[in-house]
Structures are given as C-alpha cells and as structure tokens.
XYZ file of C-alpha atoms in Angstrom:
574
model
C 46.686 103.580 93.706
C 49.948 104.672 96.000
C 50.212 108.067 96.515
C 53.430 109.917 97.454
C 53.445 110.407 101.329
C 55.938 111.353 103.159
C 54.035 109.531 106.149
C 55.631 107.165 109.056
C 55.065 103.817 107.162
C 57.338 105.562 104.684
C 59.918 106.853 106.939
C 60.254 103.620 108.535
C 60.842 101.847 105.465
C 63.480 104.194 104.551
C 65.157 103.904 107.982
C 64.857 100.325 107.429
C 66.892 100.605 104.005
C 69.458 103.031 106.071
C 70.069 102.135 109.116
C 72.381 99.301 108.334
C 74.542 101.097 106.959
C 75.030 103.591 109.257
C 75.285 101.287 112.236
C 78.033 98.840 109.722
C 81.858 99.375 109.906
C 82.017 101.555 107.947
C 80.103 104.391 109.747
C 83.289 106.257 111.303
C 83.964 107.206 107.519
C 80.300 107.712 106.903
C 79.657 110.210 109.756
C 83.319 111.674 108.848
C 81.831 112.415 105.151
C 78.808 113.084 106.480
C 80.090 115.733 108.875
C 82.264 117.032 106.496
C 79.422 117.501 103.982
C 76.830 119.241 106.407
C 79.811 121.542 107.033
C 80.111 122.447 103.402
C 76.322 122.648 103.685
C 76.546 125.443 106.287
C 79.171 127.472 104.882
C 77.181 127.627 101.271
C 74.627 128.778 103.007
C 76.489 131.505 105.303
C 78.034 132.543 102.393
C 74.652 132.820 100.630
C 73.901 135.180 103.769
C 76.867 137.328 102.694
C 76.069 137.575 99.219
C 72.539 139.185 100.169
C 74.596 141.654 102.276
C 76.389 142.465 99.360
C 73.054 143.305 97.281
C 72.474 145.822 99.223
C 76.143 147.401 99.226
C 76.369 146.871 95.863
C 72.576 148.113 94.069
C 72.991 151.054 96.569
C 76.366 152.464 95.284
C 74.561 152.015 91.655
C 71.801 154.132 92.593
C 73.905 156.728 94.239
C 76.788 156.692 91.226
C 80.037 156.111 93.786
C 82.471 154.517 91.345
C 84.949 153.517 94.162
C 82.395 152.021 96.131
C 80.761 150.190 92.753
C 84.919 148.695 92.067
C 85.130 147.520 95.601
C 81.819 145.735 95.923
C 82.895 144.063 92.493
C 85.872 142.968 93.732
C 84.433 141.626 96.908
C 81.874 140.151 95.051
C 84.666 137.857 93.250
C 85.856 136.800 96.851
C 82.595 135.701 98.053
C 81.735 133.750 94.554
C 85.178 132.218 94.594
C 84.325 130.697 98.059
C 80.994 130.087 97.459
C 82.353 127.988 94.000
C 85.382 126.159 96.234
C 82.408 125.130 98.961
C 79.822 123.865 96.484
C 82.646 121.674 94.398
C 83.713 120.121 97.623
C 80.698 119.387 98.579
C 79.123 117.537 95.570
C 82.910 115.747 95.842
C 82.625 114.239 99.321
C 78.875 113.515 98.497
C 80.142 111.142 95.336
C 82.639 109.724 97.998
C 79.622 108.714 100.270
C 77.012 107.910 97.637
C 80.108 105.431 96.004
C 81.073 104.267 99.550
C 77.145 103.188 100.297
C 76.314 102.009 97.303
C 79.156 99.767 97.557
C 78.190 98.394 101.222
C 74.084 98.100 100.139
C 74.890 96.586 97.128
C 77.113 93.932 98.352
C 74.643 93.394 101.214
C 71.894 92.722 99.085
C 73.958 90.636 96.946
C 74.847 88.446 99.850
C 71.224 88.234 100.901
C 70.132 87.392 97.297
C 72.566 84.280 97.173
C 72.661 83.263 100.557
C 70.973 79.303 101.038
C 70.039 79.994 96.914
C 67.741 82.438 97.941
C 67.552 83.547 94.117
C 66.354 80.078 93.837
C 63.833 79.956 95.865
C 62.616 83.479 95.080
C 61.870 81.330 91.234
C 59.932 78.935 93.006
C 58.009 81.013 95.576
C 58.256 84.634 95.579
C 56.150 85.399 92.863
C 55.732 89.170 94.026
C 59.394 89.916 93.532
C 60.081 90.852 89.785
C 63.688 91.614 88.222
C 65.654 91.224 91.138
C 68.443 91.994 88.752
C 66.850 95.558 88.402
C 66.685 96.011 91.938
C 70.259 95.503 92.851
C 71.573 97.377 89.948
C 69.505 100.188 89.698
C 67.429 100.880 92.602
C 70.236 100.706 94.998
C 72.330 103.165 92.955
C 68.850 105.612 93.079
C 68.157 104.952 96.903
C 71.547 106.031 97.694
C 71.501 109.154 95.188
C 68.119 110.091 95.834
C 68.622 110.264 99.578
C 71.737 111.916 99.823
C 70.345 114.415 97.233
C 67.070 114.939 99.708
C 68.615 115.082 102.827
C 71.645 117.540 102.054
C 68.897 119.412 100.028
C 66.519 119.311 103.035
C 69.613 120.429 105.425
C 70.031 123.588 103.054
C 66.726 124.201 102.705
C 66.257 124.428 106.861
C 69.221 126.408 107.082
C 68.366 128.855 104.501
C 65.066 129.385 105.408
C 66.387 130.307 109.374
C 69.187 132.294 108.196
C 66.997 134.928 105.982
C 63.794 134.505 107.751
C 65.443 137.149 110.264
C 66.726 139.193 107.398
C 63.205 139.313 105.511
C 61.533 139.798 108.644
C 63.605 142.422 109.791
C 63.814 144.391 106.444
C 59.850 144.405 105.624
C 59.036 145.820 108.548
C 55.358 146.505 109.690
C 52.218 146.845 106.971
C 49.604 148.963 108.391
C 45.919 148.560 106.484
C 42.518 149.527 107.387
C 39.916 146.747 107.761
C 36.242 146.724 108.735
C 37.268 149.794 110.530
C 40.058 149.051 112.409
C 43.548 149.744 111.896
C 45.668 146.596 110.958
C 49.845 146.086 111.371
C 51.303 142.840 110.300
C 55.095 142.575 111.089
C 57.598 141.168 109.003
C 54.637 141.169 106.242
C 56.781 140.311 103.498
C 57.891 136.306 105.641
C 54.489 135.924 106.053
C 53.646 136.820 102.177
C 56.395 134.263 101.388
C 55.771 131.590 103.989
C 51.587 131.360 102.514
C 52.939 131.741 99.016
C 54.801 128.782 99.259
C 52.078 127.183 101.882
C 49.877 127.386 98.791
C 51.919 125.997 96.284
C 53.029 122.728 98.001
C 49.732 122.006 98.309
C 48.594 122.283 94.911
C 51.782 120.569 93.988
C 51.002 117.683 96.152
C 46.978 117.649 94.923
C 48.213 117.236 91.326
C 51.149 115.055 91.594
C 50.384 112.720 94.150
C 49.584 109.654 91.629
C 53.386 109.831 90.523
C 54.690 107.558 93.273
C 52.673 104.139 91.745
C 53.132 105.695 88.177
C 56.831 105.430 88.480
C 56.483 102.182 90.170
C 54.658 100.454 87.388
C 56.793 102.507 84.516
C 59.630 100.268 86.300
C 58.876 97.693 85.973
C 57.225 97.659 82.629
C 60.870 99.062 81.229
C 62.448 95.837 83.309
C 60.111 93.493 81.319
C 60.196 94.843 78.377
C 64.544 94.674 79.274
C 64.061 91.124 80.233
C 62.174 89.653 77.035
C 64.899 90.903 74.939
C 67.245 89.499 77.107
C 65.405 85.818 77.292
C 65.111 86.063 73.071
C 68.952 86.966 72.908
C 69.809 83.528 75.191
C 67.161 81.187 72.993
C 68.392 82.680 70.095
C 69.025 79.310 68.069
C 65.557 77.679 69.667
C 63.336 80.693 68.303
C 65.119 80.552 65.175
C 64.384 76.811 64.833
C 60.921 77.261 65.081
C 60.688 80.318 63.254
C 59.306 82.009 66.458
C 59.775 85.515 65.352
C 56.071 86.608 64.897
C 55.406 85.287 68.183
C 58.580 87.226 70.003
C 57.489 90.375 67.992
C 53.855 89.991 69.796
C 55.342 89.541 72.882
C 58.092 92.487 72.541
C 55.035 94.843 70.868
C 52.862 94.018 74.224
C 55.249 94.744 76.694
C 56.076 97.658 74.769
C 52.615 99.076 74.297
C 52.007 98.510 78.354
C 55.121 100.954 78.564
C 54.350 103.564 76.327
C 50.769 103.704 77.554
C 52.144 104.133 81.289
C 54.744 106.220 80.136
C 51.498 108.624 78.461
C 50.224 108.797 81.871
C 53.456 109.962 83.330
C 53.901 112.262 80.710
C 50.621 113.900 81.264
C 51.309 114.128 85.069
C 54.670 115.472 84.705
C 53.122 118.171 81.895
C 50.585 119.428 84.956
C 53.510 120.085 87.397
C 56.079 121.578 85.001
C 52.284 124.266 84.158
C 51.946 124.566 88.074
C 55.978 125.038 88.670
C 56.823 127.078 85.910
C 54.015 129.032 86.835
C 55.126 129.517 90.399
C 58.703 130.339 90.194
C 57.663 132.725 87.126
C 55.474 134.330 89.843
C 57.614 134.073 92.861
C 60.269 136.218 90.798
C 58.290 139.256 90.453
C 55.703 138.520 93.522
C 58.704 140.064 96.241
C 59.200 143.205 93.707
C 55.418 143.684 93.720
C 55.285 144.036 97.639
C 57.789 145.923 98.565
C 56.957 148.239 96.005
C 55.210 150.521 97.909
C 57.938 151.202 100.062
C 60.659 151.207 97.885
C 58.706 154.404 95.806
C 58.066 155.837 99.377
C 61.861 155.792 99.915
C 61.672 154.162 103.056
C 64.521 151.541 100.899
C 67.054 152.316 99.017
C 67.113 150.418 95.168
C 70.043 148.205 97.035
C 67.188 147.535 100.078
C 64.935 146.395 97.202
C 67.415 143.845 95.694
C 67.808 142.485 99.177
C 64.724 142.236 99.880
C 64.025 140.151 96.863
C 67.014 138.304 97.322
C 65.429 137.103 100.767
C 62.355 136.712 99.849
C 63.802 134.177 97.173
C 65.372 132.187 99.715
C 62.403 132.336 101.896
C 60.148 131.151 99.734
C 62.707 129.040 98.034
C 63.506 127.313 100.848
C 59.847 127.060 101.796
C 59.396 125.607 98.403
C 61.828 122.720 98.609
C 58.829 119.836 98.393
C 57.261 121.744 95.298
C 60.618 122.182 93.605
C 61.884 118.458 94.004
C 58.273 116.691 93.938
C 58.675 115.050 90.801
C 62.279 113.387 91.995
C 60.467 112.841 95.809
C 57.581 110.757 94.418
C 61.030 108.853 92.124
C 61.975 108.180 95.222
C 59.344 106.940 97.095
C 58.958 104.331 94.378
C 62.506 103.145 94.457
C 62.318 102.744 98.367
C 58.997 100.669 98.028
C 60.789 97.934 95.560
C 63.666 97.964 97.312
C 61.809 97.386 100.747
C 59.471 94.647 98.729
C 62.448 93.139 97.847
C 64.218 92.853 100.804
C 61.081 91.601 102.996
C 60.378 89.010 100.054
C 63.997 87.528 100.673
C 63.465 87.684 104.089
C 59.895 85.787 103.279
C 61.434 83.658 101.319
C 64.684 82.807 103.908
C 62.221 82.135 106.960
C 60.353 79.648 104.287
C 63.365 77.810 103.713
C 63.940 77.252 107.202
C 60.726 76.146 107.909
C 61.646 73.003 105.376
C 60.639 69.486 106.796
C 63.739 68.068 105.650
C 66.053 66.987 108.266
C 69.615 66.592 106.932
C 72.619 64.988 108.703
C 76.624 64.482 107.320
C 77.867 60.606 107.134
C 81.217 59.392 106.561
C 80.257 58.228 103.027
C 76.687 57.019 102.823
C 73.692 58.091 101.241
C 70.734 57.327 103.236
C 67.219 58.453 103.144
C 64.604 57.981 106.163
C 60.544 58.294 105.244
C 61.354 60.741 102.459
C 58.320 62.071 100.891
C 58.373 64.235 97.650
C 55.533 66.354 96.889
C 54.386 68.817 94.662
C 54.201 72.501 95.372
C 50.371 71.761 95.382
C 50.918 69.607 98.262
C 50.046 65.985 96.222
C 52.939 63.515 96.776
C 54.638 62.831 93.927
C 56.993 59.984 95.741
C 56.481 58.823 99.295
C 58.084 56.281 101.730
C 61.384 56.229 100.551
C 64.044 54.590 102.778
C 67.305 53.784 101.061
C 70.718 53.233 102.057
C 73.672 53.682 98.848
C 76.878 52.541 99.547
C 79.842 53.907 98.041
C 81.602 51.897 95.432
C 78.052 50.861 93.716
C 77.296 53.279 90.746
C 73.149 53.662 90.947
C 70.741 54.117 87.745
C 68.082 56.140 88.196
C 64.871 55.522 85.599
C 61.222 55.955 85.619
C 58.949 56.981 83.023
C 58.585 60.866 82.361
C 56.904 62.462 85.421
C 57.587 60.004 87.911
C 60.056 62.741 89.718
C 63.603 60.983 88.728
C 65.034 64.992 87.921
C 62.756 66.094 91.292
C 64.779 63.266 93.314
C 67.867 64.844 92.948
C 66.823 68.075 93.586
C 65.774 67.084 96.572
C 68.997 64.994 97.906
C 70.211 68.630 96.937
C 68.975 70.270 99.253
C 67.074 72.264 96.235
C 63.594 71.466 96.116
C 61.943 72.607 98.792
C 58.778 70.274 99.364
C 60.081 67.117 100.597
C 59.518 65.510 104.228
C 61.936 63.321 105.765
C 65.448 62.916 106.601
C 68.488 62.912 104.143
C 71.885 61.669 104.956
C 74.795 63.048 102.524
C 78.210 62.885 102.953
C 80.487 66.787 103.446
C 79.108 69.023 100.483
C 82.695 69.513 99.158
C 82.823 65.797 98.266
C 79.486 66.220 96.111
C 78.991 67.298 92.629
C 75.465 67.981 90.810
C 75.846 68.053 87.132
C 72.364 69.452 85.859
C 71.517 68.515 81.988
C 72.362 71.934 80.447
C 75.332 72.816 82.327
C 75.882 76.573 83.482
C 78.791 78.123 81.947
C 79.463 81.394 83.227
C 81.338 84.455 81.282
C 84.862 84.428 81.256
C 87.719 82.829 79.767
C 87.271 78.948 78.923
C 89.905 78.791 81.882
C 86.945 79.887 84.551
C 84.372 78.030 82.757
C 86.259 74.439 83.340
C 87.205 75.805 86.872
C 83.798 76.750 87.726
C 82.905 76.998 90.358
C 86.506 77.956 91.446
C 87.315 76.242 94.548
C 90.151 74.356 93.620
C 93.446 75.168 91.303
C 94.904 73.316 88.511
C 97.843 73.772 85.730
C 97.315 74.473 82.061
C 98.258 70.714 81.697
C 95.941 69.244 84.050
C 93.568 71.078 81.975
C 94.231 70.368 78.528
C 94.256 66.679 80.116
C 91.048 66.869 80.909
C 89.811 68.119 77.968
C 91.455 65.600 75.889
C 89.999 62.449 78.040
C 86.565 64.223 77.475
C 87.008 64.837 73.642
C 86.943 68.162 73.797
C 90.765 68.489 73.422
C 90.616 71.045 70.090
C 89.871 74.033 72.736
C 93.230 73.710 74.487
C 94.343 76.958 72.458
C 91.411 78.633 73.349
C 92.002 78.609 77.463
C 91.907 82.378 77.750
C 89.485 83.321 75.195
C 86.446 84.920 76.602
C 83.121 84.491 75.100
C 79.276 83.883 75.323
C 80.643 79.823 76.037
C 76.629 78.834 76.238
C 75.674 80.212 72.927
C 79.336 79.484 71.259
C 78.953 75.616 71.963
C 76.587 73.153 71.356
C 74.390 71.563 74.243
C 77.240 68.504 73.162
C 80.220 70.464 73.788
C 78.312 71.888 76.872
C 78.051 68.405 78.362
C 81.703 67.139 77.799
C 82.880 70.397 79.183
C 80.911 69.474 82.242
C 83.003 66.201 82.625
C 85.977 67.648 82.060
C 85.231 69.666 85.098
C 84.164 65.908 86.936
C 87.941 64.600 85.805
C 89.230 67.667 87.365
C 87.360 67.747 90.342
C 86.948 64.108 91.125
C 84.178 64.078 94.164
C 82.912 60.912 96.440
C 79.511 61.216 95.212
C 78.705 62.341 91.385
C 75.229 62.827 90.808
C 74.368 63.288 86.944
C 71.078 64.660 85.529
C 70.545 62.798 82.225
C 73.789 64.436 81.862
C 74.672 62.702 78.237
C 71.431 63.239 76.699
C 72.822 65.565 73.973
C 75.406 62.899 72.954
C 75.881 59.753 70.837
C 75.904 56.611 72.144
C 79.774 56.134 71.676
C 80.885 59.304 73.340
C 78.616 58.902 76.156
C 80.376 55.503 76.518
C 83.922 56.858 76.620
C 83.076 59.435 79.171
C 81.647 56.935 81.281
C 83.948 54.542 80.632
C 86.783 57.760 82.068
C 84.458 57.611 85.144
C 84.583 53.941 85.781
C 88.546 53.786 85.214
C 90.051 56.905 85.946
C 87.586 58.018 88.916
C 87.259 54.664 90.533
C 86.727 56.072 94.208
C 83.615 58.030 92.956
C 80.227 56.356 93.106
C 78.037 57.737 90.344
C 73.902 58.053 90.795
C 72.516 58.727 87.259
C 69.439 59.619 85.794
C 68.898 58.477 81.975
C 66.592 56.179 79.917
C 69.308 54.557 77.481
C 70.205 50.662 77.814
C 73.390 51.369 77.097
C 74.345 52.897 80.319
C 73.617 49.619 82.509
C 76.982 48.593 81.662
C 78.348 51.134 83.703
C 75.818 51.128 87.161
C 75.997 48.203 89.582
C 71.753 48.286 90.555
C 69.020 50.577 89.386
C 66.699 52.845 90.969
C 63.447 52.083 89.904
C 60.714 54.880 90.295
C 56.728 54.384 89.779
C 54.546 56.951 88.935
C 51.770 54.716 89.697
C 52.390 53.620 93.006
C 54.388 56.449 93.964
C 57.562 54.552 95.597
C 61.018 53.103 94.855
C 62.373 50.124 94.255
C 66.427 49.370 94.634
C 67.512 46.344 92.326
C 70.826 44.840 90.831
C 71.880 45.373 87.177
C-alpha cells in the first residue's frame, strides 16, 4: 500500500506537474503574483513579530494597573490587527488570481494532450490503467493547483515564523540550570528546545498513524468516480435499460460500486478519527505545555505576567511552525494522491502517444484516390482479421461494402481512418478536409440544433441553407427549433439521429463520404430518398458504404466483397 512520503520520487513528480507552467508564457505574471504573494507572506509574519511585542507591553501594563499605558496598547493593538487583516485579505486575493491563472493554463494543457491524434481514443483501446480521465481534468487539476499553492505559501510562513521567534523564544527563556548524576546542568534557550522536541515528537507519531492515507484517498477516488460514472452511463441508455426492464440489474451494479465506497470510505474514516485523537490531543497540550515551563520563572519574578504571555505567544509559533506537517497531514497525504493520478495520467497519454506513433501504417495524400498497398488488419490479439489488401477506388464509382457479421467491414473503415490502430500497410487518402466518416449512431453534441447540424464547426452556413438541408433529408419539422438547446441524443430517435447526419453530408458535401451502415435505423423508402439526394444533388462525391440491404445496389457502381473465411477482398461490379 502507498504511503505518504514526501521523498524525491515524489518531488519529482510534482516538479514534473509544475514546471511547465512556470517555464510557459505566462510566468512573468506568475512570478509577479508569486512575488507579490511571498511579500504578503513576509509582512503577516513581521507583523505577527509585532503583535508578540505587544503581549508583552500590553499583559505588563495589566499587571501593573497603568490605565494610560493599558488605552494606548489598545489602540495600537487596532493598528497592528488592521494591517495584519489588509495583508492576509490580499494575500488569499492574489493567491485566487494565481490558483485561477494555473488552473486555466494546466487545464487547457491537459485538454490539448487528451485530444491531440484522438488520444482519448486510444486511451479506450489501450490504456487500461487510466480511469475517468474526465475526473482527472476536472477535479484533480483544480486540487493540484489549490493544494500546492496552499502548501507552499503555508510552508513559506511556516519557515519564516519559525526563524523570526526562534530568536525571541530563545532569547526570553534564557538558561535552565538542573542537577544530574551529580553534575550541574544549563541548557540555553530551554524553552526552543522544549518546543522544537515537542513538535519533533508529534510529527512523528502523526506520520506513524497516518501514513496509509495517501492510497486510501487514492482508491476513495476513484471508487466516488465509478460510482459517478455508472449513473452517468444509466442516464445516457436510459430508453435501452428501460426496454429490457434492466433496473434490478443497474440497482446491483449502483449497490456494488456503492458498497466498495462506503467500505473505503470506513477505512478513511477510522484513519482520520486516529489523527483528529492524536491532533486534538497535541494542540490541547501545546496550549498549556509553554505556561507549564516557564512557570517556574514567572513565580520567581524573573518575568513579568506580560513576559509570560510572550513567552507563550512564541512558543506557539515555535512549535506551531514546527508543527506545520502534523497540522496539514491529513490535506498533505490529499495531495500526494491527487499528484499520483495526475502524473499516471499524464505518463499514460504520453504511453499511449509514443504507441500511436509506433503504428505500422504508412499513410500518404493523393489528388483523389483511394489506394491501399499490403494492408493487413488484425486484431488487438495480434490474429489477422483481413490481410493482403491492395485496392485502388476511383472517384466517381460509389463502393458497397458487405461481408457477413465479423468479417471486419465496420474495422475497415476504421482503419482507412486512421482510427484503429492494428493495421500494417500503406493507405493512400485524399486531404482530410475533403473526407467525412459518418459512424452508425451519430454524435450529437450539446447545444442548439444550430451546432449539432454544424458539427463539427468548420464551415458556415445561413438559416436557409439549413432549413434546406433539413427539408431534402426529411427532417424539415425542426426548422423552428434551430436554437433550441437540448439533450439532441436522447430527444431524437436513432432515425432522426441518422437523417440529421445527412443533413450535415448535404451541407458539407466532401470528395470522399464514407458511411457506417449509416441507414440502418431507417425504412427502406427513406433510406432511398437520402441516397437518392446523394446520387443527384452530391454528384462529385464518391460514396463507400457499409450495409447488408439489396436495396442499396441501386445506388453503388461495384461492391466490396469481404470473407471471413479466407480473410481477403474481392472488388466486383454491381
């Protein structure tokens, strides 16, 4: 089980998650805020200086009754907390600024990663390690940045506290003299060295109890991410559960993933219950603990009561300081979990990138062919599911692709796009802006109907050249509904999902069209009209289609033959 450790392995892998940033263009106005907020940092803590002074100025005119003196310290008091209050709320402000500014830069980074040569596809297919990358962009990055900013300006305060008043405590507990297997013992500054084991002591036991949180926040992640995502996947197949009355079964699932999480969640519970005994505990103790040894001097009257509430005061930022690990360990071990999935997630993209590349696919641009050289298709076991594959399409001659179920008709085409990744060979395509893949269940993304028939957004049209093309696909009663927004894949039907998808054809109007039983959900007579609209209206694009109906020969010059049997091709006229 992971442990926190705040060990190399761990620094580097926040560095790695840092650095980036830091060394972007936008790190003039990072260092600025940065500067800015270490100044802040210093001046709370100079004022925190000042306010000890003031203990003893203060406690001392109590204990010797001068009124003037008591009015004046209360007024200067006032002074020092009003600067002390101005310092703190700019300094949480610029450290929102930077946290927003960061999270802003990582997040788009990763985002550019994720989609970048359909990473997020291939993470599907092969990075089986990587869960909820959804999670990981949203949330973690948003913790990272918190979490780190919160550490380090906490860590900054913490060093500077502890070296401001280390002087003061050392210089106001003065020497302890004991006697000791006879000889005569003097420890200087007694009362640091009383603070600096104290909190020696209590780290430790802190880190002895706590140290399982680190992989018990881990897993608690991503048990609340699956339990996040099965809700998610029932709300989507909605209508397909309800068909088959899949309810019980969802319920199982849901209860499972739930159970895993509340069982975890036990376990962190029971960890965090130890360290809230052990630091209640020790800051209980740590409030009385300076009273208790400077007592002695204090009833000697070598202090005044004001030296006593000084000392105290020092002593609290001492060992507070000291204490910054114990105080924050829960949060610490948070954030050692958060940097390990967001460093897994990044080096499984990068995994996943380099594995890409290393495809034996060779691809080349033509003018307007589609050729294929030796192309093999396999299966991610490695077992060829087609093989020896050497065609040449010419545009102008519409191609039907068939083959019994299996054969790899569906795999074909992912592999002319550039999508699946086990295939050998060389592919020849014309310019990617003059292709279009239309899958089966086409994606419609959120929006307005208006962004759903421009997807994916690369070209502009009118109101009236869409409304056109919804009427030529059928689909012309949703002209009023252009800037509605809505859930578009659970409004329509897979029907109304597949005309909308040649509407965006019409509109688009490629070389190449390449159609993924992309009529299955519709009658015979409407699939004929909207291939009849590509064979009159969109005469200079060639279609390749996959399909098993008859009724679509009509409409393809020669047919693709595939066989499961002998694993190869065959190219024939209709």
């Amino acid at each position: 089980m992971q442990k926190f450790n705040l060990s190399l392995g761990f620094l580097r892998d926040v560095w790695y998650l840092t650095k980036s940033y830091w060394q972007s263009e936008e790190k003039k106005k990072a260092f600025f805020l940065l500067f800015c907020i270490i100044a802040l940092t210093l001046g709370i803590v100079y004022m925190l200086v000042l306010l000890n002074h003031w203990n003893n100025s203060f406690y001392s005119a109590l204990q010797n009754y001068q009124t003037d003196r008591i009015f004046y310290e209360l007024i200067h008091f006032s002074w020092l907390a009003a600067i002390y209050i101005i310092l703190s709320v700019y300094s949480y402000y610029l450290q929102q600024i930077l946290i927003l500014n960061w999270r802003q830069w990582l997040t788009d980074r990763f985002l550019d990663t994720w989609l970048k040569n359909k990473t997020y596809y291939y993470l599907q297919m092969f990075g089986h390690d990587t869960d909820n990358p959804d999670q990981r962009i949203s949330e973690d990055v948003r913790l990272f940045v918190e979490m780190t900013i919160s550490f380090s300006v906490g860590l900054l305060k913490a060093i500077c506290t502890f070296v401001s008043f280390v002087v003061v405590l050392y210089d106001l507990s003065g020497a302890y003299q004991f006697t000791f297997l006879g000889r005569e013992w003097v420890i200087e500054g007694y009362l640091f060295w009383a603070a600096f084991i104290y909190s020696i002591i209590g780290t430790y036991i802190t880190h002895l109890v706590g140290r399982k949180l680190v992989q018990i926040n881990f897993v608690q992640q991503r048990y609340e991410a699956d339990f996040r995502f099965s809700m998610i996947r029932l709300r989507e197949s909605s209508e397909s559960v309800a068909f088959y009355r899949g309810e019980q079964q969802e319920r199982r699932v849901f209860k499972e993933r739930f159970t895993n999480l509340l069982a975890n969640f036990w376990k962190l519970v029971t960890k965090q219950k130890q360290l809230v005994w052990l630091n209640s505990g020790y800051s209980q103790i740590a409030i009385i603990f300076p009273f208790i040894a400077a007592m002695n001097c204090y009833l000697a009257k070598d202090i005044t009561l004001g030296g006593l509430m000084q000392v105290a005061n020092a002593f609290g930022s001492v060992q507070g300081s000291l204490s910054y690990i114990v105080d924050t360990y829960v949060t610490l071990a948070q954030w050692q979990a958060v940097v390990m999935r967001l460093t897994s997630f990044g080096r499984h993209m990068q995994e996943v990138a380099a594995k890409s590349e290393q495809f034996q696919l060779r691809r080349a641009v033509t003018a307007g062919q589609v050729c294929t050289e030796e192309l093999q298709i396999n299966l991610p076991d490695g077992t060829p599911l087609l093989q020896h594959i050497n065609l040449q399409l010419e545009p102008g001659s519409n191609i039907l692709i068939k083959g019994v179920s299996g054969s790899g008709k569906s795999t074909l085409l992912r592999g002319l796009a550039g999508l699946w990744p086990y295939v050998k060979g060389k592919v020849s395509l014309p310019p990617q802006e003059q292709l279009l893949f239309v899958p089966q269940k086409p994606y419609l993304p959120m929006g307005s109907l208006r962004e759903v028939l421009l997807y994916p957004g690369r070209q502009a049209f009118t109101d009236a050249q869409l409304v056109e093309a919804l009427e030529k696909c059928h689909i012309g009663y949703l002209r009023t509904k252009l800037d509605a927004v809505a859930d578009w894949s659970h409004t329509f039907s897979v029907g109304e999902q597949q005309r909308l998808a040649f509407a965006r054809v019409y509109l688009q109007q490629p070389q190449w069209l390449f159609l993924d039983e992309a009529t299955s959900a519709l009658d015979e007579e409407t699939e004929a009209v909207l291939y009849g609209l590509l064979v009159q209206e969109l005469a200079a694009t060639t279609v390749v289609s996959v399909g098993h109906r008859s009724t679509l020969n009509e409409f393809h010059q020669q047919v693709l033959r595939l066989n499961k049997k002998e694993k190869n091709v065959i190219l024939q006229s209709l």
